[in-house]
Amino acid sequence: MNTNGQIEEATSTHFESLNHLPVSLTQGQCVIHQHEILICGGYCERRCFSYHTLKGEYKLICSYPENVSLHGHCVVKRVNDKNPNDISVLFLCGSKFFKRHTLIMRYVSVWDNDGANIELDSQRDYNKWVPLTNSEGKPIVIGRPDDDYVGVRALVGGSENHLLFITYPSKNIDVFDLNICQFIKHDTLPFYYAFGGHCFVAKRRNDKKMCEMVVFSKHTGISITYDEVNNSFTAHSIQVCTTLRPLNQYAYIYVNDFILIFGGDDRPVIRASNSVYRYSMTKDKWMKFEQTLPIQLTGCAGVLSEDDLFIHIIGGSDGKGLTSTHLKTEVKTWMKEEETEIEKQWNVEETEKIEIEEIKHELEKIKDELDIRKLKKDIETIIEHWMKPLSIQLGWVDDFNIMICRYILRKYFKPLHVVQRYSCSVKSLQFSSNCTKLVLALSDETIRILDAKQETEIQILKGHSDFVYDAKFSLTGNMVVSGSKDATIRLWDVKSGSEIRILKGHTKGVTKVNFSPDEKIIVSSSQDQTIRIWSVQSGKETNILKGHSSVINDVQFSPDGHQLLSASNDETIINWNVSTGEIVKKLKGNLGSVYKVKFSPDGLLFASCSLNKTVQIWNVMTGTLLQKLVGHFAPATDVHFSSDGKIVISCSMDNTIRLWDVKLGVEIQKLEGHSGYMTGLDISADGNRIVSASNDGVSKYNYNYNKAIAKDDYNFVLGSKKNYITHTFSQFICLFLKLFQSIFE
């Protein structure tokens, strides 16, 4: 068994595989009744079954009527207070696009009833889905004409078990009184994204006239309390852990004031998960377990046994097709307090991610200017609690450094100004390696070289007869190479602005060009589906690499010059050996067209961006996907690593630049300013500046303000006693104190 198989086996032994379902099922809806699990259909599956938890067998109950569409439906159980053996199951489904139904099934066991002795009413239909009726016997349909019940979730509560709480897209919650068959309350929940197929549970309370519920969907969690006496809602937000946010269609159950979540998928790229999460409602704390489901599942259903001892996971898709999976696990397995080393590490990383997120939100609120008063107050608090004069202990310094690093010294950028405005589209741009120049490729058939400090044009290079798609400096900055829609590559002398030579061979537009690190060869990619290698000295074509089946959008050298990465509209990324021209690895991962690829500075990772709006980080050697960065609302068009490899910067057709933490996979900052979709960006080698371009003809700088406020060394006076900066403090404390002094100057 391979390593992955061993890990999966070791972390999945807490699940028992039961007899398979009679049918393959996804988006199933289930309720528990004594020793039975009632499996009330699934997506496009009309049949309903009872699973006997003691016998381990299934029996058919009934089927839904033929005119009922099962798509995102919901079922809830209502118990007869006078006879707990007598239950009704309520069915909700429909929208304005297909017929809405509200059905009810009064259930009696299809087994031997275990001595329940339910007195059957000859006037009622049992174990059959029939329309819900009011006291006059008239059919009623719960929901207004425009309500969308696809992905609806509901639960029964209230002092008399008579209130139906309904949450449904896009962000709605209703209260329906089952006794009078009327809506008595409607509200809109403060969700950022529309929800559907979400987590919706009720917390057990002693006060039956107060119903507390929790909703989780994507990035948002809401705790809702309904006051039955005043018919009112109160709500407060709950932070959802970052690794759960991409997931949808997961199974969930509520037990012992915990919410347990199993599986799910990260749409729109449907990739099933095997993760298990726990949220403590009393401690407001998340845990991601090292233990996992034995298989990846999405669209599965979770059911808690009536004695609260076992959890059943039923049906779902493994990302490839529907399954008939039925798993069982003990509740006590997931109630543990001690954490494994992997779980502790997840908690550490999650804390870092939340801290980054909080800083990002603060920056978004303050826009271009620092909130000096808030920062001053924070610094005063830090000084009061961490740096009381003459009482600094060496053991505190590391903790102090960590706090300062996280809160103050992360690299954040703010829009500075427009560098140049053109009447045509800027197709690409790049800093020279010494950060003194910029080269721009434009759709007006020219290449422009700018002084990066003075922001003035030094050279205008003319010679192409169509759009210039790309232009790049050599490492020394003495030459520029350009590629054009005219199918030619041109080599230019930067100092004189003269054309050195023309490289011909491509039969269609040249989309990307690059010098090798030693400046001896040039690589180019083209709409003709080939990559070509050229000698800088002779201008001759030395190799043609074939392997893509559509337009190649990008090609990049590795830092050592031995490998190439190429990105194509054929939805693949290819790793090539430069000397042999052979394919080392071909990657395909539901990406859509891949627009750009970029090696990390150490050559161990690479980033890609694509049509599916995501940025991906990969391991070069293994080809495994390490991070999928989600945040852009339109296709991502360019991506770069910072010089230290810790940050990835991307731009998109949503007109934004986003900065991401490579290790944690979270967004650090969002930059806005362009009016047209963004075509490219670059970050200077010193990490101080980002320059961006778009089809609105604008080239902009974004400046790192943290480095801007750092000053020369000095002596700092704290309070009434002098405390001089010495080698005892690390550079982080020095920088922090410099920042502190700059605020009060």
XYZ file of C-alpha atoms in Angstrom:
745
model
C 0.000 0.000 0.000
C 1.320 3.468 -0.842
C 2.028 6.191 1.677
C -1.254 7.953 1.061
C -3.117 4.713 1.504
C -1.370 4.062 4.803
C -2.232 7.506 6.095
C -5.838 7.136 5.037
C -6.094 3.766 6.755
C -4.480 5.066 9.934
C -6.754 8.086 10.196
C -10.030 6.448 9.159
C -10.309 3.467 11.516
C -13.007 5.154 13.612
C -15.654 4.370 10.981
C -17.463 1.081 10.532
C -18.716 0.274 7.059
C -22.308 -1.041 7.170
C -24.396 -2.802 4.539
C -24.596 -0.664 1.420
C -27.728 1.322 0.640
C -30.206 -0.306 -1.740
C -29.540 2.571 -4.167
C -26.749 5.021 -4.896
C -27.734 8.305 -3.324
C -26.620 11.904 -2.988
C -28.223 14.863 -1.225
C -30.259 12.365 0.759
C -32.570 13.523 3.541
C -32.859 11.341 6.633
C -34.577 11.351 10.030
C -34.191 9.044 13.015
C -37.118 7.200 14.588
C -36.255 4.880 17.466
C -34.141 2.106 15.893
C -34.867 3.177 12.339
C -33.274 5.663 9.979
C -35.826 6.879 7.464
C -33.988 7.630 4.208
C -36.405 9.963 2.422
C -35.066 10.061 -1.104
C -32.219 12.036 -2.644
C -31.336 13.935 -5.765
C -33.555 12.404 -8.494
C -34.168 9.343 -6.275
C -37.864 8.976 -5.357
C -37.708 5.819 -3.299
C -37.705 6.005 0.497
C -36.270 3.305 2.764
C -36.072 2.399 6.409
C -32.789 1.131 7.799
C -33.108 -0.876 11.013
C -30.059 -0.089 13.140
C -30.287 -3.353 15.118
C -31.022 -5.678 12.228
C -28.694 -3.919 9.781
C -31.259 -4.258 6.985
C -33.219 -1.982 4.667
C -36.900 -2.001 3.680
C -38.743 0.039 1.104
C -41.311 2.426 2.599
C -42.761 4.179 -0.443
C -41.920 6.485 -3.329
C -42.611 10.161 -3.920
C -45.337 11.037 -6.428
C -44.167 11.213 -10.040
C -44.884 14.937 -10.318
C -42.485 15.844 -7.491
C -39.005 17.056 -8.494
C -36.363 16.037 -5.965
C -33.747 18.724 -6.160
C -32.438 20.264 -2.954
C -35.418 19.061 -0.893
C -35.666 18.891 2.880
C -37.497 16.603 5.326
C -38.139 17.173 9.029
C -39.701 14.984 11.702
C -42.565 16.088 13.953
C -43.372 13.890 16.934
C -46.843 13.546 18.406
C -46.411 14.828 21.983
C -49.107 12.434 23.201
C -47.578 9.402 21.526
C -43.841 9.489 20.720
C -44.267 6.397 18.535
C -46.523 8.377 16.223
C -44.504 10.662 13.948
C -45.020 12.696 10.818
C -42.357 13.556 8.274
C -42.732 16.844 6.430
C -41.303 17.407 2.938
C -40.409 20.816 1.428
C -39.148 21.494 -2.081
C -39.620 23.666 -5.138
C -39.058 27.136 -6.554
C -40.585 29.533 -9.030
C -38.897 27.517 -11.796
C -40.543 24.195 -10.975
C -43.606 23.235 -9.009
C -43.490 23.678 -5.253
C -44.681 20.854 -3.003
C -45.337 20.459 0.709
C -45.997 16.823 1.528
C -46.475 14.861 4.729
C -46.025 11.196 5.551
C -47.454 9.769 8.760
C -45.092 6.932 9.487
C -45.600 3.570 11.160
C -42.780 1.080 11.241
C -42.438 -1.167 8.217
C -40.785 -3.712 10.482
C -42.588 -5.452 13.346
C -43.240 -2.193 15.282
C -41.354 -3.715 18.238
C -44.525 -3.772 20.310
C -45.279 -0.117 19.752
C -49.015 -0.869 19.409
C -49.794 2.296 17.508
C -53.509 2.738 17.111
C -54.014 3.343 13.413
C -56.532 5.875 12.166
C -58.464 4.304 9.312
C -59.105 7.764 7.888
C -55.403 8.496 7.388
C -52.843 7.377 4.827
C -49.789 5.828 6.447
C -46.324 5.471 4.897
C -47.393 7.492 1.909
C -46.535 11.009 0.792
C -49.685 13.125 0.606
C -50.258 16.902 0.432
C -50.189 18.787 3.723
C -53.676 20.017 4.594
C -55.081 22.613 6.963
C -57.783 22.080 9.586
C -60.415 22.232 6.861
C -58.739 19.489 4.882
C -57.568 21.822 2.108
C -54.080 21.248 0.670
C -51.545 23.929 1.521
C -48.130 24.677 0.098
C -45.588 26.284 2.417
C -43.715 29.093 0.712
C -44.499 32.243 -1.221
C -44.547 32.258 -5.044
C -41.030 33.703 -5.345
C -39.425 31.690 -2.529
C -36.629 29.407 -3.675
C -36.657 26.159 -1.709
C -33.836 24.497 -3.660
C -31.338 23.774 -0.895
C -33.870 24.602 1.839
C -33.108 23.516 5.406
C -35.732 23.404 8.169
C -36.246 22.213 11.726
C -39.136 21.904 14.158
C -39.159 23.682 17.522
C -41.261 25.840 19.803
C -42.911 25.263 23.162
C -45.471 22.890 21.639
C -43.246 21.485 18.903
C -45.402 23.513 16.539
C -43.037 25.962 14.874
C -41.284 25.202 11.607
C -38.121 27.270 11.119
C -37.212 27.457 7.428
C -33.908 28.770 6.036
C -33.658 29.036 2.269
C -31.851 30.916 -0.536
C -30.727 33.453 -0.792
C -30.499 34.506 2.891
C -34.004 34.024 4.298
C -35.473 32.630 7.498
C -39.209 32.096 8.097
C -41.263 30.843 11.011
C -44.330 28.805 10.057
C -46.895 27.872 12.719
C -47.957 24.287 12.008
C -51.003 24.605 14.286
C -52.577 27.445 12.329
C -50.767 26.771 9.027
C -49.560 30.343 8.664
C -46.280 32.227 8.454
C -45.787 34.308 11.565
C -42.298 35.729 10.966
C -39.856 36.499 8.159
C -36.344 37.908 8.295
C -33.165 38.162 6.229
C -29.953 36.753 7.692
C -26.719 38.774 7.474
C -24.872 36.422 5.132
C -22.317 37.718 2.623
C -22.999 34.885 0.183
C -26.333 33.290 -0.667
C -26.735 29.908 1.000
C -28.359 26.608 0.132
C -27.648 23.054 1.245
C -26.213 24.639 4.381
C -25.849 23.521 7.997
C -28.882 24.364 10.154
C -29.236 22.949 13.683
C -31.142 23.766 16.859
C -29.500 23.921 20.247
C -31.270 22.187 23.109
C -32.499 24.635 25.737
C -34.406 24.358 28.994
C -36.551 27.358 28.079
C -38.842 26.010 25.371
C -40.064 29.471 24.440
C -36.545 30.453 23.378
C -35.179 28.546 20.419
C -31.473 28.890 19.640
C -30.267 27.850 16.197
C -27.006 27.925 14.264
C -26.485 28.351 10.512
C -23.174 27.715 8.755
C -22.657 28.432 5.075
C -19.324 29.113 3.399
C -17.582 32.031 5.160
C -20.413 32.886 7.519
C -21.821 31.467 10.723
C -24.828 32.921 12.532
C -26.237 32.077 15.962
C -29.963 32.882 15.976
C -32.278 33.070 18.987
C -36.032 33.146 18.454
C -38.185 34.559 21.244
C -41.555 32.874 20.920
C -43.275 35.292 23.307
C -42.203 38.423 21.420
C -41.991 36.751 17.994
C -38.529 38.224 17.434
C -35.053 37.199 16.304
C -31.685 38.163 17.704
C -28.487 37.070 16.013
C -24.738 37.283 16.294
C -21.992 36.122 13.987
C -19.794 33.055 14.467
C -16.392 32.800 12.856
C -16.138 29.845 10.481
C -12.724 28.209 10.341
C -10.872 29.060 7.166
C -10.373 25.512 5.877
C -14.106 24.767 6.078
C -15.181 27.881 4.182
C -14.621 26.546 0.654
C -16.744 23.463 1.409
C -20.398 22.914 0.612
C -22.833 19.992 0.727
C -21.328 18.428 3.857
C -23.044 16.160 6.384
C -23.606 17.601 9.854
C -25.100 16.639 13.204
C -25.592 18.369 16.564
C -24.732 16.502 19.782
C -23.657 17.529 23.300
C -23.403 21.211 22.307
C -21.052 20.316 19.464
C -21.659 20.510 15.722
C -19.801 17.820 13.779
C -19.233 18.250 10.035
C -18.198 15.491 7.624
C -16.968 15.703 4.018
C -18.247 18.279 1.519
C -16.858 19.750 -1.693
C -15.150 22.945 -2.785
C -17.340 24.109 -5.643
C -17.281 25.289 -8.407
C -14.463 22.756 -8.850
C -16.211 19.748 -7.324
C -13.489 18.053 -5.313
C -14.862 15.904 -2.510
C -13.361 16.105 0.979
C -12.820 13.501 3.683
C -12.288 16.039 6.484
C -14.062 16.022 9.844
C -14.600 19.249 11.822
C -16.039 20.038 15.228
C -17.449 23.317 16.485
C -17.994 23.827 20.222
C -21.023 26.050 20.783
C -20.073 26.657 24.416
C -16.387 27.483 23.788
C -16.827 29.003 20.306
C -13.898 26.904 19.136
C -13.166 24.886 15.997
C -11.166 21.706 15.590
C -10.138 19.887 12.445
C -9.526 16.240 13.305
C -6.553 14.287 12.127
C -8.963 11.365 11.741
C -10.874 11.476 8.461
C -13.647 9.732 6.609
C -12.379 6.543 4.952
C -13.353 7.984 1.559
C -13.936 11.453 0.178
C -17.646 12.295 0.242
C -19.887 15.180 -0.697
C -23.667 15.348 -0.634
C -23.763 12.798 2.183
C -26.273 12.941 5.058
C -25.525 12.762 8.765
C -27.890 11.111 11.238
C -27.553 10.875 15.027
C -28.934 7.755 16.696
C -31.817 8.332 19.111
C -29.613 7.419 22.103
C -26.945 9.932 20.974
C -24.285 7.217 20.862
C -23.699 6.756 17.135
C -23.468 8.848 13.978
C -24.462 7.449 10.584
C -23.055 8.885 7.329
C -25.320 7.973 4.435
C -24.781 8.143 0.676
C -22.983 10.919 -1.169
C -20.651 11.276 -4.110
C -16.912 10.614 -4.049
C -16.372 13.306 -6.701
C -16.484 10.745 -9.491
C -19.954 9.288 -9.058
C -22.746 8.482 -6.631
C -22.089 5.972 -3.870
C -24.226 3.655 -1.747
C -21.957 4.199 1.245
C -23.260 3.745 4.793
C -20.792 4.422 7.616
C -21.163 4.398 11.391
C -18.965 5.969 14.052
C -19.201 6.382 17.815
C -20.028 9.859 19.146
C -17.482 9.539 21.968
C -14.678 9.323 19.377
C -15.301 12.940 18.450
C -15.759 14.279 21.987
C -12.084 14.077 22.970
C -10.346 17.162 24.370
C -6.707 16.189 23.853
C -5.202 17.051 20.473
C -2.714 15.242 18.291
C 0.366 17.063 17.049
C -1.241 17.506 13.625
C -4.373 18.950 15.234
C -2.279 21.321 17.335
C -0.439 22.475 14.229
C -3.757 23.083 12.476
C -4.858 25.241 15.426
C -1.645 27.264 15.272
C -2.037 27.876 11.543
C -5.730 28.663 11.928
C -4.905 31.282 14.560
C -2.385 32.865 12.181
C -4.941 32.898 9.375
C -7.550 34.594 11.540
C -5.007 37.197 12.649
C -4.133 37.928 9.013
C -7.820 38.182 8.221
C -8.437 40.638 11.052
C -5.579 42.850 9.899
C -6.861 42.681 6.332
C -10.338 43.745 7.427
C -8.862 46.645 9.403
C -6.915 47.774 6.350
C -10.023 47.579 4.188
C -11.874 49.779 6.665
C -9.171 52.430 6.804
C -8.625 52.378 3.021
C -5.573 54.499 2.144
C -4.814 55.972 5.564
C -3.704 54.267 8.768
C -6.047 54.633 11.707
C -3.380 56.373 13.783
C -5.525 56.701 16.876
C -6.355 53.004 16.915
C -2.748 52.061 16.205
C -1.533 54.448 18.921
C -3.928 52.854 21.416
C -2.793 49.365 20.439
C 0.854 50.326 20.811
C 0.211 51.891 24.206
C -1.479 48.663 25.289
C 1.474 46.620 24.061
C 3.911 48.848 25.905
C 1.858 48.756 29.092
C 1.623 44.987 29.180
C 4.852 43.936 27.510
C 7.468 46.629 27.996
C 7.119 48.075 31.466
C 10.295 50.129 31.973
C 13.229 48.248 33.443
C 11.242 44.994 33.694
C 11.711 43.413 30.297
C 12.641 39.782 30.678
C 14.539 38.011 27.947
C 11.906 35.275 27.844
C 9.332 37.825 26.678
C 11.292 39.042 23.692
C 10.367 36.151 21.378
C 6.666 36.469 22.192
C 6.891 40.209 21.676
C 8.590 39.684 18.309
C 5.853 37.295 17.185
C 3.125 39.733 18.095
C 4.841 42.659 16.382
C 5.544 40.589 13.273
C 1.917 39.534 12.985
C 0.306 42.855 13.716
C 2.659 45.545 12.486
C 5.345 44.284 10.171
C 3.517 42.319 7.492
C 3.953 43.744 4.027
C 0.888 45.719 3.104
C 0.560 47.844 0.020
C -1.603 50.811 -0.836
C -2.352 52.391 -4.231
C 0.070 55.221 -4.889
C -0.697 56.765 -8.267
C -0.951 56.287 -12.009
C 2.469 55.890 -13.613
C 1.374 56.293 -17.220
C -1.927 56.431 -19.055
C -2.147 55.140 -22.608
C -4.884 55.146 -25.214
C -4.351 51.424 -25.808
C -4.189 48.270 -23.723
C -1.079 47.459 -21.668
C -0.484 43.766 -22.332
C 2.435 43.119 -19.951
C 4.985 44.909 -17.790
C 8.154 44.051 -15.875
C 10.695 45.633 -13.533
C 14.371 45.323 -14.423
C 16.290 43.208 -11.917
C 17.848 46.325 -10.334
C 14.386 47.916 -9.999
C 15.427 51.038 -11.946
C 13.428 50.476 -15.131
C 10.082 49.196 -16.364
C 9.313 47.644 -19.716
C 5.745 47.678 -21.065
C 4.237 45.797 -24.020
C 1.326 47.634 -25.638
C -1.397 46.906 -28.140
C -0.267 49.918 -30.245
C 2.617 47.762 -31.592
C 5.228 49.424 -29.343
C 7.420 48.547 -26.375
C 7.990 51.322 -23.827
C 10.916 51.508 -21.396
C 10.350 53.753 -18.355
C 12.568 55.114 -15.631
C 11.016 53.452 -12.562
C 11.944 56.296 -10.220
C 11.194 59.300 -12.410
C 8.325 57.481 -14.132
C 9.269 58.942 -17.500
C 9.707 57.159 -20.828
C 13.331 56.449 -21.768
C 12.785 54.540 -24.984
C 9.952 53.700 -27.374
C 10.809 50.581 -29.362
C 9.063 50.256 -32.714
C 9.213 47.463 -35.253
C 6.327 45.064 -34.670
C 3.373 45.255 -37.036
C 0.681 44.109 -34.589
C -0.103 43.893 -30.849
C 2.937 43.313 -28.658
C 1.862 40.619 -26.211
C 4.972 40.496 -24.034
C 8.325 42.164 -23.383
C 11.041 41.138 -20.913
C 14.393 42.415 -19.678
C 17.464 40.216 -19.619
C 18.894 39.645 -16.144
C 21.571 42.312 -16.644
C 18.989 44.705 -18.056
C 20.997 45.343 -21.232
C 18.509 43.686 -23.597
C 14.762 43.386 -24.056
C 13.006 40.590 -25.906
C 9.468 41.039 -27.235
C 6.809 38.804 -28.743
C 3.946 39.959 -30.941
C 0.738 38.977 -32.638
C 2.721 39.412 -35.868
C 4.348 36.010 -35.050
C 7.839 37.492 -34.625
C 10.224 37.809 -31.697
C 12.512 40.836 -31.564
C 15.661 41.438 -29.580
C 16.457 45.025 -28.562
C 19.402 46.957 -27.123
C 18.098 48.892 -24.107
C 20.683 51.678 -24.138
C 20.385 52.598 -27.814
C 16.818 51.435 -28.378
C 17.920 49.725 -31.572
C 16.714 46.355 -32.822
C 19.395 43.665 -32.566
C 17.661 40.922 -34.552
C 14.303 39.369 -35.505
C 13.514 35.730 -34.656
C 11.087 34.027 -37.013
C 9.580 30.557 -36.851
C 6.209 30.737 -35.141
C 3.230 30.629 -37.484
C 0.869 32.532 -35.186
C 1.059 35.184 -32.479
C 3.844 34.942 -29.869
C 2.174 35.093 -26.450
C 5.166 34.990 -24.071
C 8.957 35.408 -24.212
C 11.671 34.993 -21.579
C 15.452 35.007 -21.236
C 17.148 32.123 -19.490
C 18.917 33.139 -16.258
C 22.314 32.962 -18.026
C 20.950 35.048 -20.975
C 22.133 32.462 -23.498
C 18.742 31.311 -24.737
C 15.243 32.678 -25.238
C 12.043 30.685 -24.843
C 8.776 31.620 -26.544
C 5.212 30.344 -26.535
C 2.629 30.848 -29.229
C -0.904 30.550 -30.433
C 0.457 27.933 -32.847
C 0.573 25.497 -29.851
C 4.367 25.249 -29.805
C 7.198 26.366 -27.536
C 10.452 27.318 -29.226
C 13.986 27.627 -27.897
C 16.300 30.198 -29.488
C 19.997 31.062 -29.261
C 20.490 34.658 -28.143
C 23.865 34.877 -29.860
C 22.859 33.494 -33.245
C 19.117 34.055 -33.217
C 18.641 30.499 -34.485
C 15.866 28.188 -33.366
C 17.400 25.254 -31.472
C 14.328 23.241 -30.459
C 10.540 23.040 -30.854
C 8.543 21.630 -27.937
C 5.147 20.104 -28.705
C 2.655 18.769 -26.177
C -0.200 21.242 -25.870
C -3.376 21.001 -27.926
C -4.416 24.654 -27.787
C -3.035 28.171 -27.465
C -0.069 28.376 -25.067
C -0.447 31.439 -22.858
C 2.761 31.381 -20.853
C 6.177 29.782 -20.553
C 8.691 30.360 -17.734
C 12.212 29.268 -16.854
C 13.001 27.772 -13.457
C 15.498 29.816 -11.385
C 18.331 27.422 -12.361
C 17.325 27.487 -16.038
C 17.019 23.699 -16.284
C 13.221 23.452 -16.415
C 10.325 25.160 -18.151
C 6.691 25.501 -17.180
C 4.018 26.200 -19.775
C 0.324 27.070 -19.415
C -2.320 26.559 -22.056
C -5.975 26.928 -22.984
C -6.033 23.125 -23.176
C -6.363 23.287 -19.351
C -2.950 21.747 -18.705
C 0.401 22.797 -17.262
C 3.518 21.064 -18.606
C 6.919 20.821 -16.922
C 9.679 20.470 -19.535
C 13.355 19.535 -19.435
C 15.146 22.417 -21.201
C 18.175 20.483 -22.470
C 16.230 17.496 -23.872
C 12.894 19.158 -24.665
C 11.093 16.222 -23.066
C 7.956 16.452 -20.931
C 8.772 15.828 -17.267
C 5.210 16.103 -15.989
C 1.803 17.095 -17.371
C -0.719 18.451 -14.877
C -4.449 18.781 -15.263
C -6.751 19.660 -12.386
C -10.139 21.068 -13.436
C -8.492 24.428 -13.972
C -10.099 25.720 -17.128
C -7.746 27.631 -19.413
C -4.469 28.282 -17.571
C -3.228 31.831 -18.158
C 0.039 32.165 -16.243
C 2.586 30.070 -14.321
C 5.476 31.206 -12.152
C 8.260 29.404 -10.273
C 8.973 30.358 -6.678
C 12.412 31.940 -6.115
C 13.808 28.651 -4.741
C 12.322 26.643 -7.617
C 10.528 24.213 -5.307
C 7.012 25.540 -5.893
C 5.126 27.136 -8.716
C 1.933 29.150 -8.898
C -0.664 29.164 -11.652
C -3.792 31.183 -12.356
C -6.674 30.253 -14.559
C -10.138 30.718 -15.976
C -11.772 29.132 -12.907
C -10.974 32.305 -10.878
C -8.491 30.543 -8.605
C -4.752 30.702 -7.992
C -3.033 27.387 -7.370
C 0.261 26.595 -5.648
C 1.972 23.352 -6.665
C 4.951 21.245 -5.665
C 7.313 21.204 -8.656
C 8.862 17.799 -7.985
C 5.679 15.831 -7.239
C 3.160 17.893 -9.205
C 0.772 17.868 -6.250
C -1.582 20.774 -5.615
C -0.679 22.315 -2.242
C -3.013 25.310 -2.042
C -6.006 26.580 -3.958
C -6.438 30.304 -3.344
C -10.055 31.383 -3.693
C -11.155 35.010 -3.656
C -11.209 36.469 -7.137
C -14.658 36.886 -8.670
C -13.439 36.615 -12.269
C -10.628 34.757 -14.062
C -7.153 35.388 -12.607
C -4.835 36.759 -15.304
C -1.360 36.960 -13.739
C 0.561 35.683 -10.731
C 3.963 36.352 -9.121
C 5.928 35.337 -6.020
C 7.545 37.895 -3.743
C 11.343 37.732 -3.677
C 11.311 35.770 -0.392
C 8.716 33.319 -1.753
C 6.347 33.880 1.175
C 3.702 35.865 -0.681
C 1.900 35.297 -3.970
C 0.432 38.296 -5.789
C -2.328 37.801 -8.346
C -4.509 40.015 -10.520
C -7.817 39.344 -12.176
C -10.520 40.411 -14.572
C -12.391 41.507 -11.425
C -10.047 44.572 -11.485
C -8.290 43.628 -8.232
C -4.847 42.599 -7.037
C -4.741 40.131 -4.162
C -1.867 39.163 -1.900
C -1.804 35.650 -0.453
C 0.187 33.928 2.280
C 1.848 30.958 0.566
C 2.145 28.763 3.651
C -1.329 29.388 5.048
C -3.170 29.824 1.757
C -5.132 32.890 2.892
C -5.691 36.291 1.355
C -3.662 39.008 3.065
C -4.835 42.071 1.181
C -6.949 43.248 -1.732
C -5.917 46.240 -3.882
C -8.309 48.094 -6.162
C -8.043 51.024 -8.539
C -8.232 49.919 -12.173
C -11.398 50.547 -14.160
C -10.647 47.849 -16.730
C -9.771 44.218 -16.256
C -6.171 43.608 -15.297
C -3.747 42.159 -17.805
C -0.588 41.834 -15.750
C 1.537 42.834 -12.773
C 5.046 42.623 -11.391
C 6.693 43.087 -8.006
C 10.110 44.700 -7.693
C 13.012 42.554 -6.549
C 13.334 44.587 -3.346
C 9.665 43.863 -2.540
C 8.777 47.547 -2.189
C 6.608 48.083 -5.220
C 3.932 46.378 -7.228
C 3.183 47.707 -10.685
C 0.010 46.688 -12.480
C -1.531 47.097 -15.897
C -4.940 46.753 -17.442
C -6.847 47.079 -20.662
C -7.891 50.592 -19.587
C -4.413 51.707 -20.658
C -3.301 52.526 -17.120
C -0.103 51.474 -15.399
C -0.116 51.925 -11.617
C 2.242 51.621 -8.675
C 1.260 50.182 -5.346
C 3.652 51.025 -2.545
C 4.654 49.087 0.565
C 3.941 51.601 3.315
C 5.603 49.568 6.073
C 9.017 50.099 4.526
C 8.140 53.727 3.811
C 7.906 54.648 7.494
C 11.057 52.871 8.651
C 13.801 55.371 9.546
C 17.472 55.422 10.493
C 18.674 54.094 13.839
C 18.147 56.375 16.808
C 17.794 56.458 20.581
C 14.222 56.103 21.809
C 12.818 57.605 25.021
C 10.068 55.560 26.701
C 8.020 57.220 29.442
C 10.120 59.029 32.006
C 13.104 56.712 31.822
C 15.528 56.293 28.946
C 15.653 52.820 27.389
C 18.180 52.717 24.572
C 17.847 50.211 21.775
C 20.667 47.669 22.047
C 21.572 44.366 20.451
C 19.386 42.632 23.069
C 16.357 43.514 20.940
C 15.853 41.935 17.570
C 15.397 43.939 14.405
C 11.644 43.483 14.704
C 11.499 45.393 17.996
C 13.734 48.091 16.530
C 11.433 48.505 13.550
C 8.385 48.517 15.804
C 9.854 51.273 17.961
C 10.739 53.252 14.866
C 7.139 52.952 13.758
C 6.031 54.005 17.231
C 8.239 57.103 17.159
C 7.070 58.058 13.656
C 3.476 58.096 14.877
C 4.177 60.575 17.657
C 6.525 62.872 15.744
